[in-house]
CSV table of C-alpha atoms and ligand atoms in Angstrom, one decimal:
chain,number,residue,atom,x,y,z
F,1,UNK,CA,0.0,0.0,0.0
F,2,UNK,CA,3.0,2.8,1.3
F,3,UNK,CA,4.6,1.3,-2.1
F,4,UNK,CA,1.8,1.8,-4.6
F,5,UNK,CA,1.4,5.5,-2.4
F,6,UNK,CA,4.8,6.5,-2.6
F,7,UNK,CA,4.8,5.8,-6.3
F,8,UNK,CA,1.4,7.6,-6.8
F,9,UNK,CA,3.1,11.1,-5.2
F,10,UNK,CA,6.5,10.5,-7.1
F,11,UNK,CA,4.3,9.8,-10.2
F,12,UNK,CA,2.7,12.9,-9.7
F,13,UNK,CA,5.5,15.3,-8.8
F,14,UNK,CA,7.1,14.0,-11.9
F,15,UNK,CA,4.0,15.3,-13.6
F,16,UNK,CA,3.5,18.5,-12.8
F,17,UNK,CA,7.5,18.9,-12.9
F,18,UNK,CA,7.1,18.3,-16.8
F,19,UNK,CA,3.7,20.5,-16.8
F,20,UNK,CA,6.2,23.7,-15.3
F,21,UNK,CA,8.9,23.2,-17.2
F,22,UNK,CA,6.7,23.3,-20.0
F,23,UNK,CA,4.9,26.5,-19.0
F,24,UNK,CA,8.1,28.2,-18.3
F,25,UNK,CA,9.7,27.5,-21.8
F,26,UNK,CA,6.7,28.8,-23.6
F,27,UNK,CA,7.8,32.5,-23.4
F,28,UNK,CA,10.9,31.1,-24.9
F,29,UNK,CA,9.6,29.1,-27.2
F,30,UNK,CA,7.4,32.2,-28.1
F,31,UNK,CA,10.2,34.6,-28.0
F,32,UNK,CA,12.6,31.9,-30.2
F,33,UNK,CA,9.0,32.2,-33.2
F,34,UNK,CA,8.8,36.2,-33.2
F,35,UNK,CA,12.9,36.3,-33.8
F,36,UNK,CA,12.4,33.6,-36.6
F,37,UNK,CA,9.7,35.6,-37.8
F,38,UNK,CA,11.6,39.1,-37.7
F,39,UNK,CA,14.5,37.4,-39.4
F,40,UNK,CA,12.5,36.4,-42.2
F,41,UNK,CA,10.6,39.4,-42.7
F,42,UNK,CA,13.9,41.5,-42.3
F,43,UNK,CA,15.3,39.8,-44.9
F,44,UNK,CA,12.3,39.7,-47.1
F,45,UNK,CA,11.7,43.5,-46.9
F,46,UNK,CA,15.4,44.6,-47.5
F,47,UNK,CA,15.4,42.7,-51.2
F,48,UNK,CA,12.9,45.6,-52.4
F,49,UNK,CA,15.7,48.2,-51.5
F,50,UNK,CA,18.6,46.2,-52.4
F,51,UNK,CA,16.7,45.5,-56.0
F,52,UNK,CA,16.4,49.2,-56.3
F,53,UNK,CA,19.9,50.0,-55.2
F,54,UNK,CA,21.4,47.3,-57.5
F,55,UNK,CA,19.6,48.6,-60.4
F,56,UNK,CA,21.0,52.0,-60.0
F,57,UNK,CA,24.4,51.0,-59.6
F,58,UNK,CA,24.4,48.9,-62.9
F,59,UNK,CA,23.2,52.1,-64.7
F,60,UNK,CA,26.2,54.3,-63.1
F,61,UNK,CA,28.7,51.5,-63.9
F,62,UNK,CA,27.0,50.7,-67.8
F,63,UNK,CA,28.2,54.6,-68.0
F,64,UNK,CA,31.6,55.4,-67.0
F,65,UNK,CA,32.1,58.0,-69.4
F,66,UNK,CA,29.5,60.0,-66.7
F,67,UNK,CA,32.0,59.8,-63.7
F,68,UNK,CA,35.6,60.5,-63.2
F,69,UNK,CA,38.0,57.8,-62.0
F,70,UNK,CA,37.5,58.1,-58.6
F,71,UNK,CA,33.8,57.9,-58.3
F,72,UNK,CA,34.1,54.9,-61.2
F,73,UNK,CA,35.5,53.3,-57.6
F,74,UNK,CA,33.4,54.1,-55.5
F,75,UNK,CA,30.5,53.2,-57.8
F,76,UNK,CA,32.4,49.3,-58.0
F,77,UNK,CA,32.9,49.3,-53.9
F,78,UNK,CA,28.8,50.0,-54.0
F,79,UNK,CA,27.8,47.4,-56.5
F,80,UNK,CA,30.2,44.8,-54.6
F,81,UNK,CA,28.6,45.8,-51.4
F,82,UNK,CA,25.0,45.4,-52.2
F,83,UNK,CA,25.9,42.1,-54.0
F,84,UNK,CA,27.2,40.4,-50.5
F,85,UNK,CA,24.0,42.1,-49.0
F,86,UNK,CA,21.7,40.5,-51.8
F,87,UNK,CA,23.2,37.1,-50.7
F,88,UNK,CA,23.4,37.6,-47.0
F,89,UNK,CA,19.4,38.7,-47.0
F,90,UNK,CA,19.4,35.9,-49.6
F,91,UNK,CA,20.9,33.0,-47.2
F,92,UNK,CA,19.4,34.7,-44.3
F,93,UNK,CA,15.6,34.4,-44.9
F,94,UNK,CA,16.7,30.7,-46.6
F,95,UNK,CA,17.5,29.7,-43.5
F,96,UNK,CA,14.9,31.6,-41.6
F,97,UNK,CA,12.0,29.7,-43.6
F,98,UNK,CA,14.0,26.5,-43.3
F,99,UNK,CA,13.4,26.9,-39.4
F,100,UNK,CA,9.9,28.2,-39.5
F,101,UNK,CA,7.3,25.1,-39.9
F,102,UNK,CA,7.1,25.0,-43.5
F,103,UNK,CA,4.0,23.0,-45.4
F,104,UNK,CA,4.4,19.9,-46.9
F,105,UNK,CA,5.0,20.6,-50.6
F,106,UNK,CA,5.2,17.4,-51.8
F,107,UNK,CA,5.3,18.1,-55.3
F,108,UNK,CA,8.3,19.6,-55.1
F,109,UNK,CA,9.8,16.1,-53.7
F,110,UNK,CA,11.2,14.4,-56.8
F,111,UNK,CA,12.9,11.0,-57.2
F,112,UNK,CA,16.5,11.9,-58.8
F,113,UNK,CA,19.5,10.1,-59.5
F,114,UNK,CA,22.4,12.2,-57.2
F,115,UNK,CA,25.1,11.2,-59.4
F,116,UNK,CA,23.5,13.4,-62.5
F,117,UNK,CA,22.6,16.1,-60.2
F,118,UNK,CA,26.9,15.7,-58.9
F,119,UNK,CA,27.5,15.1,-62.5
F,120,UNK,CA,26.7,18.6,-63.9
F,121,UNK,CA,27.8,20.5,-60.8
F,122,UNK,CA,31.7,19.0,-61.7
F,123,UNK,CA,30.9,20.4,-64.9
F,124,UNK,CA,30.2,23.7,-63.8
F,125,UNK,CA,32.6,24.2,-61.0
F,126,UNK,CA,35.3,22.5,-63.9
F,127,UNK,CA,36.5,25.7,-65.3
F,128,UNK,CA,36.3,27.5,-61.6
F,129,UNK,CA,38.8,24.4,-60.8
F,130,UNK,CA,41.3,24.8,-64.0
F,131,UNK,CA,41.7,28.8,-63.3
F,132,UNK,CA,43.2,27.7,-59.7
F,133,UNK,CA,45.3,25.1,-61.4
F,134,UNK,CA,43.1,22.5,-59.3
F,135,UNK,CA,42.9,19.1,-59.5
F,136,UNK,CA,39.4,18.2,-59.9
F,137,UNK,CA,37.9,14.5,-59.8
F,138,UNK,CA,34.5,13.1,-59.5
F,139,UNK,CA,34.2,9.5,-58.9
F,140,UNK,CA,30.7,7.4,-58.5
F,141,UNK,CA,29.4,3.8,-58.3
F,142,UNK,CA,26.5,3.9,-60.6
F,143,UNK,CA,23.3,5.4,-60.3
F,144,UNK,CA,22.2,6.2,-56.9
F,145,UNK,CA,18.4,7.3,-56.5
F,146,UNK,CA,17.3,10.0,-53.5
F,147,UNK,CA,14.1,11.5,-53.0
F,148,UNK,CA,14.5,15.3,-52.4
F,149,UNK,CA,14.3,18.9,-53.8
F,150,UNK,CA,16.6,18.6,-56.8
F,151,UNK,CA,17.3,23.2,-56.3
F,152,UNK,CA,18.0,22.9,-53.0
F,153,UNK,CA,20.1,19.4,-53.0
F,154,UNK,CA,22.0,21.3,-55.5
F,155,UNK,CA,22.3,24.3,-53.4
F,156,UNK,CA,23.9,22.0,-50.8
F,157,UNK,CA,26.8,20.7,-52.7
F,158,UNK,CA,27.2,23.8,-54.6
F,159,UNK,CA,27.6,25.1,-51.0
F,160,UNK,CA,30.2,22.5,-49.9
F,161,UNK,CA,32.3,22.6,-53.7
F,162,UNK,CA,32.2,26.2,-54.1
F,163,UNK,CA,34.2,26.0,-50.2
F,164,UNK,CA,36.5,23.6,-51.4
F,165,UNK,CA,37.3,25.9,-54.0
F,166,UNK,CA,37.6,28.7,-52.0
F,167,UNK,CA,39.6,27.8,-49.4
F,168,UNK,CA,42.0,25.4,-51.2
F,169,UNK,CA,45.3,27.0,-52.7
F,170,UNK,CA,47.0,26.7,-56.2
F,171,UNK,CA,47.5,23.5,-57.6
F,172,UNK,CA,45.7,21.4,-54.5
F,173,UNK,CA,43.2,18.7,-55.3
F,174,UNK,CA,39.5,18.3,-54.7
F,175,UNK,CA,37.7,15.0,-55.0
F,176,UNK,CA,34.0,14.3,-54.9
F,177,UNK,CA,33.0,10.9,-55.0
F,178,UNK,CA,29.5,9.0,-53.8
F,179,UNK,CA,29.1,5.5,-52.7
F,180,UNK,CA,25.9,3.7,-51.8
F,181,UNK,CA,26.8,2.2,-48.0
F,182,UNK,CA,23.3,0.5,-45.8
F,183,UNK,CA,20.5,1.9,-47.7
F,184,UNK,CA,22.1,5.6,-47.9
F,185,UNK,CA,24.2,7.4,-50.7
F,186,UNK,CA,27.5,9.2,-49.1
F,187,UNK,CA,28.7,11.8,-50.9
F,188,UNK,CA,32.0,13.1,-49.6
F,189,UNK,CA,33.6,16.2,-50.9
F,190,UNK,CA,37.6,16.5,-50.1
F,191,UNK,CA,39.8,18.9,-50.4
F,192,UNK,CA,44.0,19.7,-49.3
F,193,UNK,CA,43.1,23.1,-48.8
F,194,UNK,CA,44.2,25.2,-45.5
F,195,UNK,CA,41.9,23.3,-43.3
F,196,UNK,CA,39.8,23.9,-40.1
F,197,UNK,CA,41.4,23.7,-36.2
F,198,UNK,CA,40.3,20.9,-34.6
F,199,UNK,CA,38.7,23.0,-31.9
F,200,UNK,CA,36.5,24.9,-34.2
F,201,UNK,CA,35.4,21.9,-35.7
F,202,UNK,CA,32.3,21.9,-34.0
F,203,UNK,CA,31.1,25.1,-34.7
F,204,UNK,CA,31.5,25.1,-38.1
F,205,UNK,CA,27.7,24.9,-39.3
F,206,UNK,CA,26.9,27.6,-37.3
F,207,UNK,CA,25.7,31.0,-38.3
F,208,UNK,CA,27.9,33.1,-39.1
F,209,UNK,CA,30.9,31.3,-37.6
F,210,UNK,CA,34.0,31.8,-39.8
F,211,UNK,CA,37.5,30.9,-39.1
F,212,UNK,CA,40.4,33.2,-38.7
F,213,UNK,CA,42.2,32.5,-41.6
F,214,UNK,CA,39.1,31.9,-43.7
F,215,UNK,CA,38.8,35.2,-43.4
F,216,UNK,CA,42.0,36.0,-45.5
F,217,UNK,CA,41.3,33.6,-48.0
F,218,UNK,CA,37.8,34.9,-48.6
F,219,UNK,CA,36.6,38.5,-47.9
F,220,UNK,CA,33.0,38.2,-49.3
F,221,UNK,CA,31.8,35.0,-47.2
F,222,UNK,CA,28.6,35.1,-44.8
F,223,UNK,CA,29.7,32.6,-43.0
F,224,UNK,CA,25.9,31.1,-43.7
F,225,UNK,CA,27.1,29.0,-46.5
F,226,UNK,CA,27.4,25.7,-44.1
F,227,UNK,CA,24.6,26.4,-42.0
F,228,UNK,CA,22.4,26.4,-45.2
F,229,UNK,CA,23.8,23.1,-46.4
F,230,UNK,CA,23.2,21.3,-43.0
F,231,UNK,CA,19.6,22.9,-42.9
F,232,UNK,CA,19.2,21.4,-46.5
F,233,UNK,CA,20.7,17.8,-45.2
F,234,UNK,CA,18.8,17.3,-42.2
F,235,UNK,CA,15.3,18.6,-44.0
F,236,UNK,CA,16.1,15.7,-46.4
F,237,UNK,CA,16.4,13.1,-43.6
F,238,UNK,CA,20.0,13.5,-43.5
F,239,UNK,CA,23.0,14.2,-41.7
F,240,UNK,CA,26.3,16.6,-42.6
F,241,UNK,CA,29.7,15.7,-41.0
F,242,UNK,CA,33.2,17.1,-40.9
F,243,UNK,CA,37.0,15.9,-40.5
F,244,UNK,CA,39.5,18.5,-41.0
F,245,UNK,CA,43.2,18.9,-40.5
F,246,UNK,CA,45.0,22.1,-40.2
F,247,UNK,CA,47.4,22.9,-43.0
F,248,UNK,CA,46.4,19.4,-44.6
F,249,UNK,CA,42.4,19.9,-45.9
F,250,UNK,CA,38.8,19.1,-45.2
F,251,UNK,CA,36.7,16.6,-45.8
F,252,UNK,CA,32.8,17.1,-46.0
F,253,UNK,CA,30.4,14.0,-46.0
F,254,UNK,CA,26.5,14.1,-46.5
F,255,UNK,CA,24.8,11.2,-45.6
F,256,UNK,CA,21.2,11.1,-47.0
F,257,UNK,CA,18.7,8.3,-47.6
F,258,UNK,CA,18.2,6.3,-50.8
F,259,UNK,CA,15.0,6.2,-52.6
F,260,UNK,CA,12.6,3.6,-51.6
F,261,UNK,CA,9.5,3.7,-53.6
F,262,UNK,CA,7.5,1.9,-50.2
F,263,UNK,CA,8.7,5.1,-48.2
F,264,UNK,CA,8.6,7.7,-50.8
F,265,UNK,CA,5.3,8.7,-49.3
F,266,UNK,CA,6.0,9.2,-45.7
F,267,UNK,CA,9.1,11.4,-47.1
F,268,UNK,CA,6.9,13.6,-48.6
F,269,UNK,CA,5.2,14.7,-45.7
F,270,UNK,CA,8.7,16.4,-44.7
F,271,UNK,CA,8.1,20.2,-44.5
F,272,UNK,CA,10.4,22.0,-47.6
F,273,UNK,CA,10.5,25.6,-48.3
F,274,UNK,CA,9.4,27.5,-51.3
R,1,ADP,P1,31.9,31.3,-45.7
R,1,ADP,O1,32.6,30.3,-46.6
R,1,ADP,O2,31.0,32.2,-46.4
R,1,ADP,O3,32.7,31.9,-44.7
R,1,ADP,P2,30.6,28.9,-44.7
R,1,ADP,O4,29.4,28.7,-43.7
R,1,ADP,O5,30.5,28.2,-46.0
R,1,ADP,O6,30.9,30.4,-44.8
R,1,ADP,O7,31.9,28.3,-44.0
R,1,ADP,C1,32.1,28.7,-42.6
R,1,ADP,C2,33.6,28.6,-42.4
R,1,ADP,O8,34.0,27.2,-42.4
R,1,ADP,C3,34.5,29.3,-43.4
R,1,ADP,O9,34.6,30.7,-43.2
R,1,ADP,C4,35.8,28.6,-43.2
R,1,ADP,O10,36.5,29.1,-42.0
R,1,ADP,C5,35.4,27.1,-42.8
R,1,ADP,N1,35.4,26.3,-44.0
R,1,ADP,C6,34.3,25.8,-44.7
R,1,ADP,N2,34.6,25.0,-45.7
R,1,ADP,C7,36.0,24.9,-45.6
R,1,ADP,C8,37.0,24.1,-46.3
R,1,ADP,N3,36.6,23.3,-47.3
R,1,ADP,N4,38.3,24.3,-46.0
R,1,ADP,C9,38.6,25.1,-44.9
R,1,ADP,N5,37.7,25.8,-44.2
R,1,ADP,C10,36.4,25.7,-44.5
């Protein structure tokens, strides 16, 4: 009887415990929601100014005969300005609707083979490669079959290449390859580029986190770029991981699931973005 009591009052502390904890984290919660929200609209009102800016700068620079030297400079420092602002609002409200519960939009799921989707981004990023004196390989085993959102998939990689590229000097090497390994595809993108400190490792996907001497490499960055591709990953029932040595290079590996017509409905009731 004391037993059955004992566990009845323990039962019920436990109880209204969770009830508390969840009332108190409801201002947070609400708080965490209207910062979301003012991120997204933030970004989403500052592309009508930026549009307009950007637009008035291309006339000036489509007419240099108009300005003397000097301004012709100042007008180039503008235009270069509002571009990284057009891509931080850009990533930024990406990343703020990636958060916010989107809807299902199943139709913009699509079964796609990942090693044509790979495929043309080697063949875009080719020529970026030969200027650096890069060298550039792609390896595959066959066709490999993901459900996903074939723009923002691409967005992804593009993210993770477009790094390699960046922060790997003259005549390194950057590899991409995919395997299929327990009903996934892993697509690993290496590079011997200046690498990452093992102690910022783990703050490398998030916002706005750059390293030191990334920062010398690259001036126009966000620091968004990896945030965006592990938002992309996990939205896809994925994963994104990192092994980096200093000095040495990176390697970035996505893990996502293959394309199995039995659960290709479930998957589509993931929430994607528009
Ligand atoms: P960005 O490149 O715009 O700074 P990212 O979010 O794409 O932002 O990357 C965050 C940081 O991670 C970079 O500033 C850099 O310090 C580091 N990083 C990302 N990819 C690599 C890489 N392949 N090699 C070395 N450092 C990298």
């Amino acid at each position: 009887q004391l037993g059955i009591s004992i566990i009845a009052v323990l039962g019920l502390i436990a109880i209204s415990g969770l009830w508390l904890t969840k009332k108190a984290l409801e201002p947070v919660m609400q708080s965490f929601k209207q910062l979301q929200q003012f991120t997204a609209d933030a970004s989403h009102e500052l592309r009508g100014p930026l549009t307009a800016i950007k637009a008035s700068v291309d006339v000036m620079r489509n007419h240099p005969e108009r300005f003397e030297q000097k301004d012709a400079k100042k007008i180039a420092a503008i235009s270069s300005a509002t571009e990284q602002m057009t891509h931080l609002t850009q990533d930024l409200l990406f990343l703020a609707r990636s958060e916010a519960k989107g809807k299902p939009t199943a139709s913009e799921w699509h079964c796609l083979a990942l090693d044509t989707l790979l495929d043309d981004l080697y063949d875009w990023f080719e020529s970026a490669a030969e200027a650096k004196d890069i060298e550039f390989n792609c390896y595959f085993s066959g066709t490999t079959k993901i459900r996903g959102d074939q723009a923002q998939l691409s967005r992804l990689f593009s993210n993770l290449i477009e790094n390699a590229l960046n922060y790997t000097p003259q005549a390194g090497k950057i590899t991409i390859s995919l395997v299929q390994q327990n009903q996934s595809a892993k697509v690993s993108i290496s590079d011997t580029g200046i690498g990452i400190p093992s102690d910022s490792l783990p703050f490398v996907f998030d916002r706005f986190w750059r390293a030191d001497q990334a920062r010398s490499h690259r001036q126009g960055g966000t620091g968004l770029g990896l945030a965006i591709a592990q938002a992309i990953a996990r939205s896809h029932g994925g994963q994104i991981t990192v092994s980096s040595k200093l000095g040495q290079g990176s390697c970035f590996q996505v893990i996502l699931p293959l394309y199995r017509p039995e659960t290709a409905k479930s998957m589509t009731q993931w929430s994607s973005w528009k």
